[in-house]
mmCIF file of C-alpha atoms in Angstrom:
data_model
loop_
_atom_site.group_PDB
_atom_site.id
_atom_site.type_symbol
_atom_site.label_atom_id
_atom_site.label_comp_id
_atom_site.label_asym_id
_atom_site.label_seq_id
_atom_site.Cartn_x
_atom_site.Cartn_y
_atom_site.Cartn_z
ATOM 1 C CA UNK A 1 20.879 -18.514 -17.131
ATOM 2 C CA UNK A 2 17.247 -18.747 -16.023
ATOM 3 C CA UNK A 3 15.760 -15.465 -14.789
ATOM 4 C CA UNK A 4 12.463 -15.778 -12.931
ATOM 5 C CA UNK A 5 10.254 -13.094 -11.425
ATOM 6 C CA UNK A 6 6.794 -13.474 -9.928
ATOM 7 C CA UNK A 7 5.328 -16.639 -8.404
ATOM 8 C CA UNK A 8 8.728 -18.071 -7.470
ATOM 9 C CA UNK A 9 8.411 -21.101 -5.217
ATOM 10 C CA UNK A 10 10.870 -22.510 -2.722
ATOM 11 C CA UNK A 11 10.378 -25.909 -4.335
ATOM 12 C CA UNK A 12 11.466 -24.511 -7.703
ATOM 13 C CA UNK A 13 14.599 -22.911 -6.248
ATOM 14 C CA UNK A 14 15.594 -26.141 -4.487
ATOM 15 C CA UNK A 15 14.954 -28.323 -7.521
ATOM 16 C CA UNK A 16 16.305 -26.077 -10.262
ATOM 17 C CA UNK A 17 19.813 -26.910 -11.429
ATOM 18 C CA UNK A 18 19.954 -29.636 -8.707
ATOM 19 C CA UNK A 19 20.492 -26.869 -6.138
ATOM 20 C CA UNK A 20 19.374 -28.957 -3.178
ATOM 21 C CA UNK A 21 21.241 -32.080 -4.260
ATOM 22 C CA UNK A 22 24.477 -30.146 -4.767
ATOM 23 C CA UNK A 23 24.051 -28.438 -1.393
ATOM 24 C CA UNK A 24 23.329 -31.780 0.273
ATOM 25 C CA UNK A 25 26.358 -33.459 -1.303
ATOM 26 C CA UNK A 26 28.620 -30.620 -0.172
ATOM 27 C CA UNK A 27 27.390 -30.412 3.425
ATOM 28 C CA UNK A 28 25.911 -33.873 4.029
ATOM 29 C CA UNK A 29 27.888 -34.401 7.246
ATOM 30 C CA UNK A 30 26.386 -31.256 8.795
ATOM 31 C CA UNK A 31 22.746 -31.518 7.691
ATOM 32 C CA UNK A 32 20.250 -32.751 10.273
ATOM 33 C CA UNK A 33 18.044 -35.747 9.455
ATOM 34 C CA UNK A 34 14.874 -33.717 9.931
ATOM 35 C CA UNK A 35 16.037 -31.299 7.225
ATOM 36 C CA UNK A 36 16.473 -34.085 4.672
ATOM 37 C CA UNK A 37 13.053 -35.540 5.551
ATOM 38 C CA UNK A 38 11.289 -32.172 5.249
ATOM 39 C CA UNK A 39 12.866 -31.374 1.886
ATOM 40 C CA UNK A 40 11.871 -34.804 0.594
ATOM 41 C CA UNK A 41 8.265 -34.239 1.728
ATOM 42 C CA UNK A 42 8.249 -30.797 0.134
ATOM 43 C CA UNK A 43 9.228 -32.267 -3.239
ATOM 44 C CA UNK A 44 6.356 -34.764 -2.977
ATOM 45 C CA UNK A 45 3.758 -32.259 -1.735
ATOM 46 C CA UNK A 46 0.326 -32.609 -3.380
ATOM 47 C CA UNK A 47 1.444 -35.692 -5.275
ATOM 48 C CA UNK A 48 -0.118 -39.114 -4.882
ATOM 49 C CA UNK A 49 3.170 -40.508 -3.585
ATOM 50 C CA UNK A 50 2.262 -39.057 -0.174
ATOM 51 C CA UNK A 51 -1.165 -40.672 -0.360
ATOM 52 C CA UNK A 52 -4.603 -39.339 -1.202
ATOM 53 C CA UNK A 53 -8.309 -39.312 -0.319
ATOM 54 C CA UNK A 54 -10.634 -40.939 -2.870
ATOM 55 C CA UNK A 55 -14.090 -39.451 -3.464
ATOM 56 C CA UNK A 56 -17.000 -40.570 -5.646
ATOM 57 C CA UNK A 57 -20.055 -38.693 -6.813
ATOM 58 C CA UNK A 58 -23.215 -40.551 -5.667
ATOM 59 C CA UNK A 59 -25.146 -39.179 -8.646
ATOM 60 C CA UNK A 60 -22.966 -39.650 -11.741
ATOM 61 C CA UNK A 61 -20.306 -41.962 -10.316
ATOM 62 C CA UNK A 62 -17.387 -39.684 -11.221
ATOM 63 C CA UNK A 63 -14.323 -40.125 -8.987
ATOM 64 C CA UNK A 64 -11.457 -37.900 -7.917
ATOM 65 C CA UNK A 65 -8.309 -38.255 -5.846
ATOM 66 C CA UNK A 66 -7.208 -35.436 -3.555
ATOM 67 C CA UNK A 67 -3.444 -35.755 -2.856
ATOM 68 C CA UNK A 68 -2.230 -35.277 0.704
ATOM 69 C CA UNK A 69 -0.204 -32.231 1.674
ATOM 70 C CA UNK A 70 3.369 -32.659 2.907
ATOM 71 C CA UNK A 71 3.057 -30.672 6.159
ATOM 72 C CA UNK A 72 6.681 -29.646 5.834
ATOM 73 C CA UNK A 73 7.684 -26.662 7.942
ATOM 74 C CA UNK A 74 9.017 -24.820 4.882
ATOM 75 C CA UNK A 75 6.065 -25.527 2.584
ATOM 76 C CA UNK A 76 3.999 -22.373 2.283
ATOM 77 C CA UNK A 77 1.088 -24.121 0.546
ATOM 78 C CA UNK A 78 0.481 -26.316 3.608
ATOM 79 C CA UNK A 79 0.615 -23.497 6.152
ATOM 80 C CA UNK A 80 -2.937 -22.162 5.734
ATOM 81 C CA UNK A 81 -4.684 -25.512 6.235
ATOM 82 C CA UNK A 82 -2.455 -26.381 9.201
ATOM 83 C CA UNK A 83 -3.311 -23.016 10.760
ATOM 84 C CA UNK A 84 -7.064 -23.525 10.353
ATOM 85 C CA UNK A 85 -6.942 -27.011 11.838
ATOM 86 C CA UNK A 86 -4.901 -25.874 14.821
ATOM 87 C CA UNK A 87 -7.298 -22.977 15.460
ATOM 88 C CA UNK A 88 -10.323 -25.263 15.320
ATOM 89 C CA UNK A 89 -8.793 -27.748 17.756
ATOM 90 C CA UNK A 90 -7.637 -25.043 20.168
ATOM 91 C CA UNK A 91 -10.452 -22.528 20.452
ATOM 92 C CA UNK A 92 -12.605 -24.364 22.971
ATOM 93 C CA UNK A 93 -9.639 -24.878 25.323
ATOM 94 C CA UNK A 94 -9.111 -21.203 26.177
ATOM 95 C CA UNK A 95 -11.032 -18.863 28.507
ATOM 96 C CA UNK A 96 -12.841 -16.089 26.688
ATOM 97 C CA UNK A 97 -10.880 -13.234 28.308
ATOM 98 C CA UNK A 98 -8.435 -10.583 27.044
ATOM 99 C CA UNK A 99 -4.864 -11.684 26.341
ATOM 100 C CA UNK A 100 -1.488 -9.928 26.288
ATOM 101 C CA UNK A 101 1.075 -10.604 23.550
ATOM 102 C CA UNK A 102 4.697 -10.669 24.797
ATOM 103 C CA UNK A 103 7.880 -11.467 22.830
ATOM 104 C CA UNK A 104 11.005 -12.797 24.581
ATOM 105 C CA UNK A 105 14.278 -12.401 22.650
ATOM 106 C CA UNK A 106 17.948 -13.239 23.291
ATOM 107 C CA UNK A 107 21.211 -11.485 22.286
ATOM 108 C CA UNK A 108 23.364 -12.605 19.347
ATOM 109 C CA UNK A 109 25.815 -14.495 21.581
ATOM 110 C CA UNK A 110 23.037 -16.719 22.927
ATOM 111 C CA UNK A 111 21.743 -17.374 19.404
ATOM 112 C CA UNK A 112 25.163 -18.737 18.457
ATOM 113 C CA UNK A 113 25.171 -20.983 21.520
ATOM 114 C CA UNK A 114 21.703 -22.282 20.636
ATOM 115 C CA UNK A 115 22.954 -23.412 17.218
ATOM 116 C CA UNK A 116 25.383 -25.749 19.008
ATOM 117 C CA UNK A 117 22.710 -26.954 21.469
ATOM 118 C CA UNK A 118 19.384 -26.787 19.645
ATOM 119 C CA UNK A 119 17.287 -29.196 21.678
ATOM 120 C CA UNK A 120 18.266 -28.363 25.237
ATOM 121 C CA UNK A 121 18.302 -24.578 24.778
ATOM 122 C CA UNK A 122 15.221 -24.269 22.573
ATOM 123 C CA UNK A 123 13.295 -26.429 25.054
ATOM 124 C CA UNK A 124 14.613 -24.222 27.831
ATOM 125 C CA UNK A 125 13.397 -20.983 26.209
ATOM 126 C CA UNK A 126 9.789 -22.111 26.660
ATOM 127 C CA UNK A 127 10.243 -23.056 30.311
ATOM 128 C CA UNK A 128 12.244 -19.944 31.169
ATOM 129 C CA UNK A 129 9.782 -17.578 29.485
ATOM 130 C CA UNK A 130 6.884 -19.137 31.399
ATOM 131 C CA UNK A 131 8.878 -19.019 34.651
ATOM 132 C CA UNK A 132 9.626 -15.342 34.031
ATOM 133 C CA UNK A 133 5.894 -14.597 34.045
ATOM 134 C CA UNK A 134 4.784 -16.896 36.862
ATOM 135 C CA UNK A 135 7.641 -15.781 39.130
ATOM 136 C CA UNK A 136 5.921 -12.392 39.114
ATOM 137 C CA UNK A 137 2.202 -13.234 38.918
ATOM 138 C CA UNK A 138 2.161 -15.853 41.675
ATOM 139 C CA UNK A 139 3.977 -13.984 44.502
ATOM 140 C CA UNK A 140 2.884 -10.455 43.531
ATOM 141 C CA UNK A 141 -0.656 -10.832 42.194
ATOM 142 C CA UNK A 142 -1.496 -14.274 43.629
ATOM 143 C CA UNK A 143 -2.851 -15.893 40.467
ATOM 144 C CA UNK A 144 -2.034 -18.554 37.896
ATOM 145 C CA UNK A 145 -2.148 -17.110 34.358
ATOM 146 C CA UNK A 146 -2.955 -19.035 31.212
ATOM 147 C CA UNK A 147 0.039 -19.129 28.866
ATOM 148 C CA UNK A 148 0.430 -20.360 25.283
ATOM 149 C CA UNK A 149 3.808 -19.965 23.544
ATOM 150 C CA UNK A 150 5.125 -20.303 19.997
ATOM 151 C CA UNK A 151 8.809 -20.537 19.083
ATOM 152 C CA UNK A 152 10.105 -18.708 16.026
ATOM 153 C CA UNK A 153 13.727 -19.202 15.049
ATOM 154 C CA UNK A 154 13.683 -16.791 12.118
ATOM 155 C CA UNK A 155 13.791 -13.065 11.639
ATOM 156 C CA UNK A 156 12.297 -11.345 8.622
ATOM 157 C CA UNK A 157 15.660 -11.514 6.846
ATOM 158 C CA UNK A 158 15.845 -15.320 7.468
ATOM 159 C CA UNK A 159 18.731 -14.996 9.932
ATOM 160 C CA UNK A 160 18.702 -17.283 12.960
ATOM 161 C CA UNK A 161 16.824 -15.324 15.609
ATOM 162 C CA UNK A 162 15.106 -17.642 18.113
ATOM 163 C CA UNK A 163 12.418 -15.913 20.167
ATOM 164 C CA UNK A 164 9.255 -16.815 22.024
ATOM 165 C CA UNK A 165 5.850 -15.372 21.157
ATOM 166 C CA UNK A 166 3.711 -15.636 24.277
ATOM 167 C CA UNK A 167 0.021 -14.959 24.749
ATOM 168 C CA UNK A 168 -1.027 -14.815 28.373
ATOM 169 C CA UNK A 169 -4.378 -14.157 29.966
ATOM 170 C CA UNK A 170 -4.876 -10.667 31.385
ATOM 171 C CA UNK A 171 -5.293 -12.039 34.860
ATOM 172 C CA UNK A 172 -5.742 -15.574 36.023
ATOM 173 C CA UNK A 173 -7.101 -18.062 38.520
ATOM 174 C CA UNK A 174 -6.545 -17.135 42.161
ATOM 175 C CA UNK A 175 -4.210 -19.395 44.118
ATOM 176 C CA UNK A 176 -7.136 -20.771 46.133
ATOM 177 C CA UNK A 177 -9.042 -21.393 42.854
ATOM 178 C CA UNK A 178 -12.062 -19.449 44.051
ATOM 179 C CA UNK A 179 -11.988 -16.424 41.734
ATOM 180 C CA UNK A 180 -10.687 -14.985 38.495
ATOM 181 C CA UNK A 181 -8.345 -12.064 39.172
ATOM 182 C CA UNK A 182 -8.308 -9.455 36.391
ATOM 183 C CA UNK A 183 -4.988 -7.754 35.698
ATOM 184 C CA UNK A 184 -3.669 -5.756 32.749
ATOM 185 C CA UNK A 185 -0.487 -4.409 34.355
ATOM 186 C CA UNK A 186 2.789 -5.925 33.138
ATOM 187 C CA UNK A 187 6.018 -4.785 34.883
ATOM 188 C CA UNK A 188 8.134 -4.370 31.762
ATOM 189 C CA UNK A 189 11.570 -3.546 33.206
ATOM 190 C CA UNK A 190 11.480 -6.152 36.012
ATOM 191 C CA UNK A 191 10.469 -8.841 33.509
ATOM 192 C CA UNK A 192 13.484 -8.024 31.336
ATOM 193 C CA UNK A 193 15.779 -8.489 34.317
ATOM 194 C CA UNK A 194 14.107 -11.740 35.385
ATOM 195 C CA UNK A 195 14.258 -13.117 31.824
ATOM 196 C CA UNK A 196 17.949 -12.299 31.506
ATOM 197 C CA UNK A 197 18.735 -13.862 34.876
ATOM 198 C CA UNK A 198 16.741 -17.030 34.127
ATOM 199 C CA UNK A 199 18.450 -17.694 30.781
ATOM 200 C CA UNK A 200 21.983 -16.937 31.970
ATOM 201 C CA UNK A 201 21.518 -19.041 35.101
ATOM 202 C CA UNK A 202 20.289 -21.967 33.014
ATOM 203 C CA UNK A 203 23.289 -21.709 30.689
ATOM 204 C CA UNK A 204 25.697 -21.543 33.648
ATOM 205 C CA UNK A 205 24.197 -24.559 35.417
ATOM 206 C CA UNK A 206 23.933 -26.634 32.239
ATOM 207 C CA UNK A 207 27.520 -25.852 31.232
ATOM 208 C CA UNK A 208 28.865 -26.826 34.666
ATOM 209 C CA UNK A 209 27.003 -30.150 34.386
ATOM 210 C CA UNK A 210 28.597 -30.777 31.002
ATOM 211 C CA UNK A 211 25.250 -30.725 29.190
ATOM 212 C CA UNK A 212 26.223 -28.101 26.612
ATOM 213 C CA UNK A 213 28.523 -28.135 23.609
ATOM 214 C CA UNK A 214 30.504 -24.909 23.914
ATOM 215 C CA UNK A 215 32.361 -23.207 21.038
ATOM 216 C CA UNK A 216 36.076 -22.840 21.756
ATOM 217 C CA UNK A 217 35.940 -19.091 22.458
ATOM 218 C CA UNK A 218 33.232 -19.656 25.091
ATOM 219 C CA UNK A 219 34.634 -22.838 26.587
ATOM 220 C CA UNK A 220 37.979 -21.219 27.415
ATOM 221 C CA UNK A 221 36.349 -18.467 29.461
ATOM 222 C CA UNK A 222 32.743 -19.239 30.320
ATOM 223 C CA UNK A 223 32.504 -16.772 33.211
ATOM 224 C CA UNK A 224 33.602 -13.832 31.055
ATOM 225 C CA UNK A 225 31.082 -14.857 28.394
ATOM 226 C CA UNK A 226 28.258 -14.948 30.941
ATOM 227 C CA UNK A 227 29.324 -11.675 32.574
ATOM 228 C CA UNK A 228 29.252 -10.061 29.149
ATOM 229 C CA UNK A 229 25.679 -11.309 28.656
ATOM 230 C CA UNK A 230 24.641 -9.460 31.814
ATOM 231 C CA UNK A 231 25.851 -6.216 30.230
ATOM 232 C CA UNK A 232 23.683 -6.708 27.120
ATOM 233 C CA UNK A 233 20.196 -5.372 26.558
ATOM 234 C CA UNK A 234 17.664 -8.199 26.684
ATOM 235 C CA UNK A 235 14.402 -7.299 24.992
ATOM 236 C CA UNK A 236 11.013 -8.344 26.309
ATOM 237 C CA UNK A 237 8.537 -6.620 24.012
ATOM 238 C CA UNK A 238 4.961 -5.964 25.067
ATOM 239 C CA UNK A 239 2.688 -6.293 22.040
ATOM 240 C CA UNK A 240 -1.025 -6.003 21.482
ATOM 241 C CA UNK A 241 -3.742 -6.663 23.992
ATOM 242 C CA UNK A 242 -6.188 -9.024 22.316
ATOM 243 C CA UNK A 243 -9.877 -8.756 23.244
ATOM 244 C CA UNK A 244 -11.020 -12.385 23.492
ATOM 245 C CA UNK A 245 -10.148 -16.047 23.025
ATOM 246 C CA UNK A 246 -11.254 -16.340 19.387
ATOM 247 C CA UNK A 247 -9.200 -13.347 18.285
ATOM 248 C CA UNK A 248 -6.263 -14.555 20.351
ATOM 249 C CA UNK A 249 -6.096 -18.073 18.924
ATOM 250 C CA UNK A 250 -6.449 -16.817 15.358
ATOM 251 C CA UNK A 251 -3.655 -14.337 16.092
ATOM 252 C CA UNK A 252 -1.223 -16.864 17.515
ATOM 253 C CA UNK A 253 -2.263 -19.483 14.938
ATOM 254 C CA UNK A 254 -0.787 -17.264 12.263
ATOM 255 C CA UNK A 255 2.465 -17.144 14.182
ATOM 256 C CA UNK A 256 2.459 -20.862 14.905
ATOM 257 C CA UNK A 257 2.013 -22.263 11.418
ATOM 258 C CA UNK A 258 3.308 -19.598 9.091
ATOM 259 C CA UNK A 259 6.230 -20.602 6.846
ATOM 260 C CA UNK A 260 9.751 -19.292 7.289
ATOM 261 C CA UNK A 261 9.258 -16.987 4.305
ATOM 262 C CA UNK A 262 6.137 -16.238 2.292
ATOM 263 C CA UNK A 263 6.856 -17.009 -1.333
ATOM 264 C CA UNK A 264 5.215 -13.713 -2.304
ATOM 265 C CA UNK A 265 8.260 -11.990 -0.783
ATOM 266 C CA UNK A 266 10.658 -13.672 -3.233
ATOM 267 C CA UNK A 267 11.186 -11.090 -5.963
ATOM 268 C CA UNK A 268 13.760 -12.614 -8.315
ATOM 269 C CA UNK A 269 15.677 -15.811 -8.945
ATOM 270 C CA UNK A 270 18.283 -16.070 -11.724
ATOM 271 C CA UNK A 271 19.758 -19.483 -11.001
ATOM 272 C CA UNK A 272 22.605 -18.057 -8.895
ATOM 273 C CA UNK A 273 21.014 -15.481 -6.610
ATOM 274 C CA UNK A 274 17.715 -15.101 -4.755
ATOM 275 C CA UNK A 275 16.287 -11.640 -4.058
ATOM 276 C CA UNK A 276 13.547 -11.186 -1.458
ATOM 277 C CA UNK A 277 12.136 -8.288 0.525
ATOM 278 C CA UNK A 278 10.887 -7.703 4.052
ATOM 279 C CA UNK A 279 9.486 -4.814 6.026
ATOM 280 C CA UNK A 280 11.655 -3.380 8.786
ATOM 281 C CA UNK A 281 9.340 -3.280 11.816
ATOM 282 C CA UNK A 282 11.203 -0.274 13.276
ATOM 283 C CA UNK A 283 11.339 2.015 10.233
ATOM 284 C CA UNK A 284 8.415 0.445 8.302
ATOM 285 C CA UNK A 285 10.634 0.593 5.212
ATOM 286 C CA UNK A 286 10.839 -2.206 2.658
ATOM 287 C CA UNK A 287 14.339 -3.701 2.574
ATOM 288 C CA UNK A 288 15.818 -6.150 0.076
ATOM 289 C CA UNK A 289 18.183 -9.086 0.676
ATOM 290 C CA UNK A 290 20.171 -10.707 -2.147
ATOM 291 C CA UNK A 291 21.700 -14.096 -1.350
ATOM 292 C CA UNK A 292 23.480 -16.771 -3.305
ATOM 293 C CA UNK A 293 21.397 -19.894 -3.727
ATOM 294 C CA UNK A 294 23.679 -21.724 -1.289
ATOM 295 C CA UNK A 295 23.285 -19.040 1.377
ATOM 296 C CA UNK A 296 19.519 -18.930 0.808
ATOM 297 C CA UNK A 297 19.241 -22.692 1.321
ATOM 298 C CA UNK A 298 21.494 -22.541 4.388
ATOM 299 C CA UNK A 299 19.342 -19.866 6.005
ATOM 300 C CA UNK A 300 16.135 -21.651 5.056
ATOM 301 C CA UNK A 301 16.907 -25.115 6.432
ATOM 302 C CA UNK A 302 18.296 -23.750 9.694
ATOM 303 C CA UNK A 303 14.696 -23.096 10.749
ATOM 304 C CA UNK A 304 13.393 -26.617 10.154
ATOM 305 C CA UNK A 305 12.728 -28.087 13.620
ATOM 306 C CA UNK A 306 13.983 -31.473 14.688
ATOM 307 C CA UNK A 307 11.542 -34.356 14.373
ATOM 308 C CA UNK A 308 9.049 -34.372 17.236
ATOM 309 C CA UNK A 309 9.928 -30.879 18.411
ATOM 310 C CA UNK A 310 6.788 -29.011 19.541
ATOM 311 C CA UNK A 311 6.627 -25.426 18.279
ATOM 312 C CA UNK A 312 3.594 -24.639 20.472
ATOM 313 C CA UNK A 313 3.643 -25.149 24.241
ATOM 314 C CA UNK A 314 1.434 -24.298 27.195
ATOM 315 C CA UNK A 315 2.037 -23.246 30.781
ATOM 316 C CA UNK A 316 0.168 -21.946 33.809
ATOM 317 C CA UNK A 317 -3.457 -23.073 33.858
ATOM 318 C CA UNK A 318 -3.034 -24.400 30.298
ATOM 319 C CA UNK A 319 -0.188 -26.777 31.195
ATOM 320 C CA UNK A 320 -1.068 -30.381 30.349
ATOM 321 C CA UNK A 321 -0.311 -31.707 33.828
ATOM 322 C CA UNK A 322 -2.785 -29.345 35.564
ATOM 323 C CA UNK A 323 -5.246 -28.377 32.824
ATOM 324 C CA UNK A 324 -7.820 -31.037 33.725
ATOM 325 C CA UNK A 325 -7.938 -29.723 37.304
ATOM 326 C CA UNK A 326 -7.657 -25.981 36.750
ATOM 327 C CA UNK A 327 -9.798 -25.393 33.644
ATOM 328 C CA UNK A 328 -12.991 -26.617 35.390
ATOM 329 C CA UNK A 329 -12.209 -24.166 38.193
ATOM 330 C CA UNK A 330 -11.819 -21.403 35.622
ATOM 331 C CA UNK A 331 -15.182 -22.317 34.074
ATOM 332 C CA UNK A 332 -16.838 -21.908 37.435
ATOM 333 C CA UNK A 333 -15.395 -18.429 37.878
ATOM 334 C CA UNK A 334 -16.088 -17.078 34.398
ATOM 335 C CA UNK A 335 -19.796 -16.971 33.606
ATOM 336 C CA UNK A 336 -19.228 -15.786 30.036
ATOM 337 C CA UNK A 337 -16.539 -18.324 29.195
ATOM 338 C CA UNK A 338 -16.719 -19.686 25.610
ATOM 339 C CA UNK A 339 -20.209 -18.310 24.827
ATOM 340 C CA UNK A 340 -19.106 -16.404 21.749
ATOM 341 C CA UNK A 341 -16.442 -18.950 20.895
ATOM 342 C CA UNK A 342 -18.629 -22.000 20.311
ATOM 343 C CA UNK A 343 -20.428 -20.478 17.310
ATOM 344 C CA UNK A 344 -17.098 -19.639 15.711
ATOM 345 C CA UNK A 345 -15.743 -23.131 16.309
ATOM 346 C CA UNK A 346 -18.592 -24.934 14.557
ATOM 347 C CA UNK A 347 -18.435 -22.617 11.560
ATOM 348 C CA UNK A 348 -14.667 -23.024 11.252
ATOM 349 C CA UNK A 349 -14.771 -26.782 11.601
ATOM 350 C CA UNK A 350 -17.455 -27.028 8.943
ATOM 351 C CA UNK A 351 -15.215 -24.987 6.666
ATOM 352 C CA UNK A 352 -12.170 -27.171 7.313
ATOM 353 C CA UNK A 353 -14.032 -30.451 6.776
ATOM 354 C CA UNK A 354 -15.721 -29.199 3.585
ATOM 355 C CA UNK A 355 -16.319 -32.124 1.208
ATOM 356 C CA UNK A 356 -15.438 -31.580 -2.487
ATOM 357 C CA UNK A 357 -18.255 -31.267 -5.025
ATOM 358 C CA UNK A 358 -18.446 -33.035 -8.343
ATOM 359 C CA UNK A 359 -17.249 -30.841 -11.180
ATOM 360 C CA UNK A 360 -19.777 -32.458 -13.565
ATOM 361 C CA UNK A 361 -23.068 -32.355 -11.673
ATOM 362 C CA UNK A 362 -22.287 -30.297 -8.561
ATOM 363 C CA UNK A 363 -23.265 -32.987 -6.040
ATOM 364 C CA UNK A 364 -21.386 -33.359 -2.774
ATOM 365 C CA UNK A 365 -18.959 -36.252 -3.175
ATOM 366 C CA UNK A 366 -18.587 -39.200 -0.805
ATOM 367 C CA UNK A 367 -15.304 -40.387 0.708
ATOM 368 C CA UNK A 368 -14.615 -43.934 -0.460
ATOM 369 C CA UNK A 369 -11.047 -44.625 0.637
ATOM 370 C CA UNK A 370 -7.705 -43.343 1.818
ATOM 371 C CA UNK A 371 -4.225 -44.110 0.537
ATOM 372 C CA UNK A 372 -1.271 -43.611 2.844
ATOM 373 C CA UNK A 373 2.347 -44.064 1.721
ATOM 374 C CA UNK A 374 1.513 -46.610 -0.962
ATOM 375 C CA UNK A 375 -1.149 -48.520 1.010
ATOM 376 C CA UNK A 376 -4.798 -48.141 0.030
ATOM 377 C CA UNK A 377 -7.650 -48.597 2.521
ATOM 378 C CA UNK A 378 -11.338 -48.802 1.729
ATOM 379 C CA UNK A 379 -13.646 -46.605 3.752
ATOM 380 C CA UNK A 380 -14.287 -49.042 6.605
ATOM 381 C CA UNK A 381 -10.578 -49.762 6.989
ATOM 382 C CA UNK A 382 -9.673 -46.098 6.612
ATOM 383 C CA UNK A 383 -11.929 -45.015 9.455
ATOM 384 C CA UNK A 384 -10.160 -47.480 11.701
ATOM 385 C CA UNK A 385 -6.878 -45.727 10.921
ATOM 386 C CA UNK A 386 -8.233 -42.199 10.501
ATOM 387 C CA UNK A 387 -11.301 -41.741 12.736
ATOM 388 C CA UNK A 388 -13.605 -38.919 11.602
#
């Protein structure tokens, strides 16, 4: 029996003893296509099979190949770079104002229903969370807020716990688009009631239209199931107030791109069991979870999104369909918008696009070509496919 502690990777656990292959063979009829594709990419991460960038030193002529990352949702080594790139591309799109962090959660019964209806209900969580906010800000405070949301499906113990992390502007653009209305008040209890009503109403309407796959115990008595949901506590947690756009995007970037579990939390692996720890956010105590390899894999892959599913979405003045009209109006009402952000953006982008240096003479190397899935392109061809 192999006993491993320290620096235990998810890739090692999946590969060792053919753990993933045996799991796949046993449950192949129930594993989503996106899961298989992500595991395959994870196994090839940082290998030349996924392609590479070729660089050459202009001084000594030495060459190197930098393998591409896999960008799999469960690959922890790809998370940091993905986070930095998303931050750099997002910073100049947000007003430089304070933001409020809000978390929308659902009860256990709804989580089970989501597992049977991933796409329709996970898509709905974004829309319903945004509607919960705008149904209060528009009629009561007369403004359109800026909203950016990230979906997490995992809790710290890897159980399926879908919830929405929302960052919304503390205030927003007035309905007549003439002014920025500052507001830091959030009606906590009313929002909880609105959120609960919105989700339950969506489930009821979708079920009546035959759009949902209902487990047998729900299908036989849908009304009782929904009435029971009304009796549950629905949590809408008010988090930190964040001071400006730069801090806000960095903050939510960590939520958006972080892996399901940091490999530093995996304590032991003995070939049969995986032991990892997490911090209980209520008691601040460190708790340990010991799972069989099969259960660990099952919990892990449940959080891989379907292909094309967007983990980050926007609403209010940030919504794609109105952004081009409303953001210019916001610029006109906020004299200090993006002043402190632009410096940060250029520095971050320079860091992300940092060119490797020659290990022999220290010169900055020059990109000469790009390989992508077995096809190699010289620089001129590569720029056609991958514009700088």
